[in-house]
PDB file of C-alpha atoms in Angstrom:
ATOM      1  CA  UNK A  10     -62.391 105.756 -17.297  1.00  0.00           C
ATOM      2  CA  UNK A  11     -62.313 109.465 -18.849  1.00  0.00           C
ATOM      3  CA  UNK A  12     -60.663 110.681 -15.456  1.00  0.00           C
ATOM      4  CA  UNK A  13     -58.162 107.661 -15.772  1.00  0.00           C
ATOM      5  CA  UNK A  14     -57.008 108.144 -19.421  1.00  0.00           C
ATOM      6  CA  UNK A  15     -56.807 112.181 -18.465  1.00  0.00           C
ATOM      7  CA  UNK A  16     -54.608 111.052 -15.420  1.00  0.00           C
ATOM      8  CA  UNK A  17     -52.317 108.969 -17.901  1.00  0.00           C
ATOM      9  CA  UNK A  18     -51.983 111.898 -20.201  1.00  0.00           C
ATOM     10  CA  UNK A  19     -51.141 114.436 -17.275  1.00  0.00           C
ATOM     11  CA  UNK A  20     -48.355 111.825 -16.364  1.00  0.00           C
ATOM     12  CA  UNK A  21     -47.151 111.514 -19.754  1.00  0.00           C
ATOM     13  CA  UNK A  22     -46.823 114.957 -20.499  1.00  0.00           C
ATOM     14  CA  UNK A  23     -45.408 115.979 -16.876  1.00  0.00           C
ATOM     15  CA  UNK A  24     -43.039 112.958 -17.502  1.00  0.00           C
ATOM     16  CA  UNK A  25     -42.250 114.518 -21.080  1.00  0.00           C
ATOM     17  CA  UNK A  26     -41.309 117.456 -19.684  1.00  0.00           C
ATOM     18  CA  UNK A  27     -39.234 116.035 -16.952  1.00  0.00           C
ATOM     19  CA  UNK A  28     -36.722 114.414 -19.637  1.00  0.00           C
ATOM     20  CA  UNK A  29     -36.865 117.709 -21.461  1.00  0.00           C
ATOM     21  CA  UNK A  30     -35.781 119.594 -17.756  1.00  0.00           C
ATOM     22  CA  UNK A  31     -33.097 116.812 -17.230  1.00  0.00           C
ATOM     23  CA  UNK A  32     -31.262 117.118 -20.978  1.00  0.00           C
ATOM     24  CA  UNK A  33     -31.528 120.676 -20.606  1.00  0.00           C
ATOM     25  CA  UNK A  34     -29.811 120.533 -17.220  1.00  0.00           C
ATOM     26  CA  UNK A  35     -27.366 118.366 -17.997  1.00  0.00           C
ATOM     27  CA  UNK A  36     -26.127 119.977 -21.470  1.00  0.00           C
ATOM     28  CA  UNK A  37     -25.606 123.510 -19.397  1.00  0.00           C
ATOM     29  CA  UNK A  38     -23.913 121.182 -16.775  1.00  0.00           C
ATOM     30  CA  UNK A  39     -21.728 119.757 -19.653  1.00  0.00           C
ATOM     31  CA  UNK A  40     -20.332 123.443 -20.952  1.00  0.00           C
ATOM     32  CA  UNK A  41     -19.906 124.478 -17.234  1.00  0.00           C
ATOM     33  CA  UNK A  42     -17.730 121.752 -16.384  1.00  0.00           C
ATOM     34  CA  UNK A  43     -16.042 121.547 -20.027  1.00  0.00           C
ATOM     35  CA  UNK A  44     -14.892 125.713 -19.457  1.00  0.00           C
ATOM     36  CA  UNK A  45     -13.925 125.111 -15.795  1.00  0.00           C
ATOM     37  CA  UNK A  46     -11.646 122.246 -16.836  1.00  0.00           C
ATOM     38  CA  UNK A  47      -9.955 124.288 -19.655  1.00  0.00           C
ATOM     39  CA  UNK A  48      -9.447 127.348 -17.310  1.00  0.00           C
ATOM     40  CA  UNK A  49      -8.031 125.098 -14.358  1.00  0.00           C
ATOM     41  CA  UNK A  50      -5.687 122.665 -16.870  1.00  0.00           C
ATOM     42  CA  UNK A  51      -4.904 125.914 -18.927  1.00  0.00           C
ATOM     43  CA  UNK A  52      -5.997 124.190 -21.967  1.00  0.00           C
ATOM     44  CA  UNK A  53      -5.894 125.192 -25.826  1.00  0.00           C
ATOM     45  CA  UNK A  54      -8.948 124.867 -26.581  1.00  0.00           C
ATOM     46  CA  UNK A  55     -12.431 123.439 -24.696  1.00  0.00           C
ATOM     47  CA  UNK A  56     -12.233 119.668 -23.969  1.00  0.00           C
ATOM     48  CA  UNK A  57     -15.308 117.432 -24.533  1.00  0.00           C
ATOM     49  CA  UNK A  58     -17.182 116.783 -21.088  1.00  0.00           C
ATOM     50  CA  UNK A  59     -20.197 113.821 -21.435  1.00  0.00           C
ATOM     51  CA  UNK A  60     -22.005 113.403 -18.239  1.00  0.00           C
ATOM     52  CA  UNK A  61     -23.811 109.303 -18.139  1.00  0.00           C
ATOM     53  CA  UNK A  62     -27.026 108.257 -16.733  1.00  0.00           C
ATOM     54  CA  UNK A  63     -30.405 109.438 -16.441  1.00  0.00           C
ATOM     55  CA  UNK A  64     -31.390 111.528 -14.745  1.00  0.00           C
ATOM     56  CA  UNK A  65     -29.771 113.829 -14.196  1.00  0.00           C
ATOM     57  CA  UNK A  66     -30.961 115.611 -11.703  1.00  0.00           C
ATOM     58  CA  UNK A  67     -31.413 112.876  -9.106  1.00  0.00           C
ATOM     59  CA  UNK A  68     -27.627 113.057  -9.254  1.00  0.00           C
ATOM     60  CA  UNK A  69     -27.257 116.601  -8.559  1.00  0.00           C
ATOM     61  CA  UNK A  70     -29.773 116.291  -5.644  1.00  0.00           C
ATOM     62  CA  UNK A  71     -27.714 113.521  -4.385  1.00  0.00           C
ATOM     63  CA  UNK A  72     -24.301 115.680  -4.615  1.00  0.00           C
ATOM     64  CA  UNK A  73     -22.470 112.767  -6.841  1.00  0.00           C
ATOM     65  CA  UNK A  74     -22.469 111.974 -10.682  1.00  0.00           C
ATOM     66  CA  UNK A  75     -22.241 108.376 -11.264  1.00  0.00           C
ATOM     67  CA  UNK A  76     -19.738 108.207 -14.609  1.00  0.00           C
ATOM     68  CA  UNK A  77     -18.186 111.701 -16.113  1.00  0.00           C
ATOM     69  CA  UNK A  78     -16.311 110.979 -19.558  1.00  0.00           C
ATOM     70  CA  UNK A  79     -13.653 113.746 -20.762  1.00  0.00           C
ATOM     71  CA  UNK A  80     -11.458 114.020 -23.683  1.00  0.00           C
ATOM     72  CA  UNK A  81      -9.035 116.337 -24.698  1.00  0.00           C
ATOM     73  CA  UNK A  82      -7.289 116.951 -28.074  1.00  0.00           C
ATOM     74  CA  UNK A  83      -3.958 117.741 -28.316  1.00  0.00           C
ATOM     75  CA  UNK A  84      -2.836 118.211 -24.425  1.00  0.00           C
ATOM     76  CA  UNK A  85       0.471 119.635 -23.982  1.00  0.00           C
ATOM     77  CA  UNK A  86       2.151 117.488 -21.307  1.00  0.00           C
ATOM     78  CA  UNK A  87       5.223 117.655 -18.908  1.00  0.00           C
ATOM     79  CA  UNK A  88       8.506 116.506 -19.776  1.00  0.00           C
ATOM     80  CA  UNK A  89      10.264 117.678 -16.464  1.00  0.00           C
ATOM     81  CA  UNK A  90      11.908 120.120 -18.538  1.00  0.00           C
ATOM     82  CA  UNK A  91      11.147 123.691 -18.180  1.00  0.00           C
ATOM     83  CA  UNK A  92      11.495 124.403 -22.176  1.00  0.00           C
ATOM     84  CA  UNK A  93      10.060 121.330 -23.397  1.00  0.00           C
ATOM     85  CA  UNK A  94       6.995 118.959 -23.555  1.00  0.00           C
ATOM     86  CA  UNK A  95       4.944 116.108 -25.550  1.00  0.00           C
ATOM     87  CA  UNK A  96       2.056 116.680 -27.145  1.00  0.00           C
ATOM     88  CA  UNK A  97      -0.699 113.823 -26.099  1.00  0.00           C
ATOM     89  CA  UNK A  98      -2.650 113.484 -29.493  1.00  0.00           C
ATOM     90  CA  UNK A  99      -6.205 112.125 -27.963  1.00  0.00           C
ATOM     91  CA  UNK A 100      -6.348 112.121 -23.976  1.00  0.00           C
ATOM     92  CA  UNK A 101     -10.381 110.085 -23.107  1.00  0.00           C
ATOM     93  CA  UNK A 102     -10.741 109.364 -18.961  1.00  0.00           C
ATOM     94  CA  UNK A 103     -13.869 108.177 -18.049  1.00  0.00           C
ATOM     95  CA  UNK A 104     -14.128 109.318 -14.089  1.00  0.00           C
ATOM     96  CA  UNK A 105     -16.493 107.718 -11.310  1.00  0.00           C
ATOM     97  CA  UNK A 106     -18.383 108.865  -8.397  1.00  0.00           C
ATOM     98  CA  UNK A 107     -17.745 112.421  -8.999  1.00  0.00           C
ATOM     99  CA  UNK A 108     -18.455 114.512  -5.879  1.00  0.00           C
ATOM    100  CA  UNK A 109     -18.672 118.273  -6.479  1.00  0.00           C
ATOM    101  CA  UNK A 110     -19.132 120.943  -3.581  1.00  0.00           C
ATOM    102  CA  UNK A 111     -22.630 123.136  -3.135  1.00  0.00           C
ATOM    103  CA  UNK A 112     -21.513 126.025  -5.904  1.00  0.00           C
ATOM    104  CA  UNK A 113     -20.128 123.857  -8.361  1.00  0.00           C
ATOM    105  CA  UNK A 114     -16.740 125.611  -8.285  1.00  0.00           C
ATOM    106  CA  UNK A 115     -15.200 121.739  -7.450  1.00  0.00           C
ATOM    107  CA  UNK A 116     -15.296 118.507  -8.389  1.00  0.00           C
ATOM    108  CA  UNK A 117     -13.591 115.291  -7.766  1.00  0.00           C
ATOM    109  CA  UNK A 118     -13.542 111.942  -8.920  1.00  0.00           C
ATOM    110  CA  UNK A 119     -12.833 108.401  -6.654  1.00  0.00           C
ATOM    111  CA  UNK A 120     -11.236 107.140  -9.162  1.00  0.00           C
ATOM    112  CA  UNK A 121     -10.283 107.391 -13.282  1.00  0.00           C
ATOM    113  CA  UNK A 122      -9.446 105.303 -16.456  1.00  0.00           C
ATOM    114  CA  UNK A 123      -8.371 106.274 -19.631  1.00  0.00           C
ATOM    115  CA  UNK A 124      -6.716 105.981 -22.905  1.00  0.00           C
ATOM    116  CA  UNK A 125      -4.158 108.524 -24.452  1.00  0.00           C
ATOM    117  CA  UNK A 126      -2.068 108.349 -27.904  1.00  0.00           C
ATOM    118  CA  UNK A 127       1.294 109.788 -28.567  1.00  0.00           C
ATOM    119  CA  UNK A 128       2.605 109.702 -32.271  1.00  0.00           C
ATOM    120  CA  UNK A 129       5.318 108.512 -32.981  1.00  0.00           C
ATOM    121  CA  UNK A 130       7.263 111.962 -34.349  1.00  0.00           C
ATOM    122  CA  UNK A 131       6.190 113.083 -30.564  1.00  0.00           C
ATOM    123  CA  UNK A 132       7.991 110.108 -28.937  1.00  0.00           C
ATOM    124  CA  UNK A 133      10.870 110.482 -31.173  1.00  0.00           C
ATOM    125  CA  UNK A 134      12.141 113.780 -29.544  1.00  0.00           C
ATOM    126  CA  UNK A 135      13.376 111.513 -26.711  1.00  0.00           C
ATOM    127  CA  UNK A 136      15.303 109.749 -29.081  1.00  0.00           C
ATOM    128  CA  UNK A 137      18.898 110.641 -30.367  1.00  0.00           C
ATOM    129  CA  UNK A 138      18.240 111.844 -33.700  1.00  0.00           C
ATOM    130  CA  UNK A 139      21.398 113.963 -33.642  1.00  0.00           C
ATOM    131  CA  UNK A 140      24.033 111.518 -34.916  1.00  0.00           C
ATOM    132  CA  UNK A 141      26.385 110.402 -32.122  1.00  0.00           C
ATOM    133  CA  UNK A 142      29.380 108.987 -32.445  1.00  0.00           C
ATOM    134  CA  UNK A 143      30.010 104.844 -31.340  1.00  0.00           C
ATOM    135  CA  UNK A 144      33.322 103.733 -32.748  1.00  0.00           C
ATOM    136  CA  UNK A 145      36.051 106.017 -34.627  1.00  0.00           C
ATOM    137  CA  UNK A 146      34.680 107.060 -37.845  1.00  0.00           C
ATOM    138  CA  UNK A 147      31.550 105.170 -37.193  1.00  0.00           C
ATOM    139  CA  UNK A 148      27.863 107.215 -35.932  1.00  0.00           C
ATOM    140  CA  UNK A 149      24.887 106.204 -35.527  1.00  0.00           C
ATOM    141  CA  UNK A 150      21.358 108.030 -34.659  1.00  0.00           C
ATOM    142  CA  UNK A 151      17.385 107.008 -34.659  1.00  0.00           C
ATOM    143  CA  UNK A 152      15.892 108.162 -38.004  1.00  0.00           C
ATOM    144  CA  UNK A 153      11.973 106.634 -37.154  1.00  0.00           C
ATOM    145  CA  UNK A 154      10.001 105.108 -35.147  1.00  0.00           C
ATOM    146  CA  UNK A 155       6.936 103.086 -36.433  1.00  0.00           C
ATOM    147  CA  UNK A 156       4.885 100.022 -35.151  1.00  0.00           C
ATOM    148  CA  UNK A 157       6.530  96.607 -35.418  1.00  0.00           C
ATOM    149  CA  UNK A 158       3.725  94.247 -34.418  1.00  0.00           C
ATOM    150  CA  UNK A 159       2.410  92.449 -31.802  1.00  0.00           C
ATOM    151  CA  UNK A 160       2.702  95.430 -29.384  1.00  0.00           C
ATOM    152  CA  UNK A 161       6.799  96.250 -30.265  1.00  0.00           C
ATOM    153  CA  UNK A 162       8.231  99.764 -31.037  1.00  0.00           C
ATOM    154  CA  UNK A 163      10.281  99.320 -34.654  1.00  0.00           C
ATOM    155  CA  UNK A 164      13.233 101.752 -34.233  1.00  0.00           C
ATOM    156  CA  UNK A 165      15.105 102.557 -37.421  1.00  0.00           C
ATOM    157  CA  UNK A 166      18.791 103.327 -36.442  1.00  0.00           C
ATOM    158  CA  UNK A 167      20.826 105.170 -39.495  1.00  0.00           C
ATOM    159  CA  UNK A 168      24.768 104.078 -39.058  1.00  0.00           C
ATOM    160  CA  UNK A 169      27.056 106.207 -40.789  1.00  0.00           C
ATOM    161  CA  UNK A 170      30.530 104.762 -41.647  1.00  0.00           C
ATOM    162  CA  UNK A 171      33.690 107.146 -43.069  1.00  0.00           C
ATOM    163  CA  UNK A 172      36.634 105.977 -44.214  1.00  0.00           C
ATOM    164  CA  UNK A 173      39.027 107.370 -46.622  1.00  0.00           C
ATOM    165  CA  UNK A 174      37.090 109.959 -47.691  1.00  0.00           C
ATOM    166  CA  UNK A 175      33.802 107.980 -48.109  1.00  0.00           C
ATOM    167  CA  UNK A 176      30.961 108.040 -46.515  1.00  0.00           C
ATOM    168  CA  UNK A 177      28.170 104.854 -46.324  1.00  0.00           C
ATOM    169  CA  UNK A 178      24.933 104.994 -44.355  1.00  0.00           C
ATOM    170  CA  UNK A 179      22.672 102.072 -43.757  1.00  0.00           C
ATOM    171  CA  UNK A 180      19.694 101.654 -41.630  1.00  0.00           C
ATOM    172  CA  UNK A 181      19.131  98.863 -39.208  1.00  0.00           C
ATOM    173  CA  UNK A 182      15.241  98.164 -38.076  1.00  0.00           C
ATOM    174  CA  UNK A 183      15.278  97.345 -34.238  1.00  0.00           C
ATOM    175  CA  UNK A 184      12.553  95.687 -32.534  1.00  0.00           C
ATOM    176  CA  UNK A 185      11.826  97.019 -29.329  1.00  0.00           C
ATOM    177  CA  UNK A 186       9.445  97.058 -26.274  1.00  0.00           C
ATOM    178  CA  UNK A 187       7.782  99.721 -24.570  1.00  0.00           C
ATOM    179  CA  UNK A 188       7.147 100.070 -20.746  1.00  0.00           C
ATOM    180  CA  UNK A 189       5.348 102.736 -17.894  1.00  0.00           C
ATOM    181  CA  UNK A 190       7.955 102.763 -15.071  1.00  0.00           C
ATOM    182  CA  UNK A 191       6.392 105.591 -13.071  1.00  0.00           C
ATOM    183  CA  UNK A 192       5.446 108.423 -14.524  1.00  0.00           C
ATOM    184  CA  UNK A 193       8.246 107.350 -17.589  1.00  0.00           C
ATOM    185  CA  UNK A 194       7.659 105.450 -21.254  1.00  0.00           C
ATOM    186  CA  UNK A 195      10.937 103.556 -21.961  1.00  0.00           C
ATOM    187  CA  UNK A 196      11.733 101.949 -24.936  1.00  0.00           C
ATOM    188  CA  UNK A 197      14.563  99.169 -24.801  1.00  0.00           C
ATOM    189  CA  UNK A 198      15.847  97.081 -28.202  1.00  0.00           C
ATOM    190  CA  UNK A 199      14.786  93.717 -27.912  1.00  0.00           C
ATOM    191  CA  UNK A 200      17.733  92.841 -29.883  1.00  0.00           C
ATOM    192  CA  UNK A 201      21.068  94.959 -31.029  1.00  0.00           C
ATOM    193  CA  UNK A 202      22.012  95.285 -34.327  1.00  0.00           C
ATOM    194  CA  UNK A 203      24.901  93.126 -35.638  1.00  0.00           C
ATOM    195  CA  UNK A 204      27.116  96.610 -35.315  1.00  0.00           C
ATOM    196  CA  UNK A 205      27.426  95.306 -31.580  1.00  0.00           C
ATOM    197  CA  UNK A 206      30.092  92.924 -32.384  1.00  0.00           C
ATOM    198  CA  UNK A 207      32.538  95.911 -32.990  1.00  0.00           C
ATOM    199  CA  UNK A 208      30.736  98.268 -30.378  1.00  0.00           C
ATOM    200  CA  UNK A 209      30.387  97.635 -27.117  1.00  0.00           C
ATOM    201  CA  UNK A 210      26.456  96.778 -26.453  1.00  0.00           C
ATOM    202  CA  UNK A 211      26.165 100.157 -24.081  1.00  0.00           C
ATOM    203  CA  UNK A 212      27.202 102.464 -26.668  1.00  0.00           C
ATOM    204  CA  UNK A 213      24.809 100.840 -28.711  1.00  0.00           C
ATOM    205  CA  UNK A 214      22.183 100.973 -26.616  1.00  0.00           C
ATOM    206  CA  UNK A 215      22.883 104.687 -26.181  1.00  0.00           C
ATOM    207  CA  UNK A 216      21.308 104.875 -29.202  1.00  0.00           C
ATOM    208  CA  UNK A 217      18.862 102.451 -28.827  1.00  0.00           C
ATOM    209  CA  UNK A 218      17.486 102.591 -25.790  1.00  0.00           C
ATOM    210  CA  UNK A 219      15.801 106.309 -24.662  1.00  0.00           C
ATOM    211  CA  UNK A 220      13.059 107.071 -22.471  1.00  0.00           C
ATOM    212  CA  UNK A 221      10.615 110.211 -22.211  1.00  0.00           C
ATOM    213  CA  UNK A 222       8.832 112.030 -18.364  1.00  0.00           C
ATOM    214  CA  UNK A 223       5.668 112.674 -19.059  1.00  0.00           C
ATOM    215  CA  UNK A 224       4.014 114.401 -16.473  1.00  0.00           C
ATOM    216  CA  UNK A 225       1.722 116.770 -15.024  1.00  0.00           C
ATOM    217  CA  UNK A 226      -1.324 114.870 -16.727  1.00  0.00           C
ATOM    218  CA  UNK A 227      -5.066 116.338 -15.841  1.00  0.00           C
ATOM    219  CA  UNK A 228      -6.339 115.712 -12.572  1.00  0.00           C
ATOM    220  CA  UNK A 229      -3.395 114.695 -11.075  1.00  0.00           C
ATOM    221  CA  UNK A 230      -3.763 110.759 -12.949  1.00  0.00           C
ATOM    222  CA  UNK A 231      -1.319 108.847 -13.979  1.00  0.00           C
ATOM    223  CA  UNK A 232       0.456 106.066 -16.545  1.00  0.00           C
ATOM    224  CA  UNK A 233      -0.510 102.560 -16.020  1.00  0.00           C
ATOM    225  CA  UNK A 234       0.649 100.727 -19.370  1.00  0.00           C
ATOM    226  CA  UNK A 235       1.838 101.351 -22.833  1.00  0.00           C
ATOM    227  CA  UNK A 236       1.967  99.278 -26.106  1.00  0.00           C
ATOM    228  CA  UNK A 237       2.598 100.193 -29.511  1.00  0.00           C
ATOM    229  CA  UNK A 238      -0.279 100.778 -32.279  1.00  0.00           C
ATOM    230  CA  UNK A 239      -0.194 101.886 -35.621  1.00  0.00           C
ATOM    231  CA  UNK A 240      -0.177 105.899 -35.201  1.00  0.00           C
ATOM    232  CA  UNK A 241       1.813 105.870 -31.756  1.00  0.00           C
ATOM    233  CA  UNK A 242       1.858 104.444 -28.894  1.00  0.00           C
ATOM    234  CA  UNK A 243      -1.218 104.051 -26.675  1.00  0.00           C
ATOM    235  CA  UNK A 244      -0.862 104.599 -22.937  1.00  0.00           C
ATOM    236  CA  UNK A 245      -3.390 103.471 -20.278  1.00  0.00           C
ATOM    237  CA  UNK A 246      -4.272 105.722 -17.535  1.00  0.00           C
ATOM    238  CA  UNK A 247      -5.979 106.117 -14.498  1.00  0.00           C
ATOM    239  CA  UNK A 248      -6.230 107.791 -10.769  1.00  0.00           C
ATOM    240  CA  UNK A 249      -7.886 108.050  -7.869  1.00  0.00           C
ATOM    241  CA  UNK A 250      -9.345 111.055  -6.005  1.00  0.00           C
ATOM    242  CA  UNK A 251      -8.665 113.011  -9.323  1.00  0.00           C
ATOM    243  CA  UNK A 252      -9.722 116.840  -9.418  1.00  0.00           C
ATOM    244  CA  UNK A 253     -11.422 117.795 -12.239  1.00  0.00           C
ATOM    245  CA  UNK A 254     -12.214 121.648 -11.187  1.00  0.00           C
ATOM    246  CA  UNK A 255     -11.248 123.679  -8.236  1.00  0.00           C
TER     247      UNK A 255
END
């Protein structure tokens, strides 16, 4: 019985020190992969790198990690536009079955999902904020957007009226929706402001409608959906066979 219960504590402690190995490994794994994804996405600053399941080092033997998570702050995206791009607020992609190579200088993932917010004062650069003119004497531009509920985009349009020397402004809230057509968020009025009666509805919607490229993203994924929330609008993502160093 002594030899047993001396057997048992052997196993606990080797076992002890095991799960002491594998955290150890796996933090240094973590800050590897976090500073090899900041140098190949030329990031600002250090993203967060989690790597899931226990252990560890069973995965590394095997060449695969079962579920990598990654966010990154305040990601400076595409717009198509050599002098311009959006700024991606929170960017989390949880990636599976990621495959790296001997030397650990790549890694790829089967496949990715993921989350990212864009404020709204980002999103609103795509708008016309400069005002443009619809009917003589009569401008209009986007002043906000804000969320309107149930997943809807409210767009506040500022229409500027002189006539004889005056000048009267009023603001018209217009409900709209927001799509992912490719790698594109569009947002298109639900319904036109009663100005459209004098205006023809596509110089209205010139002003209404607008849509923002928004490319480039980490790892080559890509937009799925998009619906509005209460600091911006939220944007699914996901990929397959997306690189995440090398």
């Amino acid at each position: 019985m002594r030899a047993l219960r001396i057997l048992v504590i052997v196993a606990v402690i080797l076992g002890g020190l095991f799960v002491i190995a594998d955290r150890v490994a796996v933090g240094f794994a973590e800050d590897e992969a976090a500073e090899q994804l900041k140098t190949s996405e030329g990031l600002a600053s250090t993203p967060d790198v989690s790597i899931k399941g226990f252990p560890f080092l069973t995965q590394v033997a095997s060449g695969e990690l079962d579920d990598v998570e990654v966010g990154i702050q305040d990601y400076e995206a595409s717009t198509g536009k050599s002098d311009e791009s959006i700024r991606i607020a929170d960017l989390k992609a949880s990636m599976r079955g990621v495959a790296f190579s001997s030397d650990f200088s790549s890694a790829t993932a089967a496949s990715a999902t993921g989350t990212a917010t864009i404020a709204y004062d980002e999103l609103l650069k795509a708008a016309k904020s400069e005002p443009t003119g619809i009917l003589p004497g009569v401008t209009a531009q986007v002043v906000g957007l804000s969320d309107g509920g149930k997943g809807k985009v409210k767009v506040d349009i500022k229409v500027t009226v002189e006539a004889l020397g005056q000048s009267k402004s009023t603001t018209y809230p217009v409900l709209s929706t927001v799509t992912v057509d490719g790698d594109t968020v569009k947002v298109h009025a639900d319904n036109l402001p009663n100005l459209v009666v004098e205006a023809a509805e596509g110089q209205v919607r010139s002003i209404t409608d607008f849509e923002q490229k928004i490319d480039e993203l980490p790892g080559g994924i890509e937009l799925d959906k998009v619906e509005a929330a209460s600091d911006g609008v939220e944007i699914t993502v996901r990929g397959s066979n997306v690189k995440l160093a090398g």
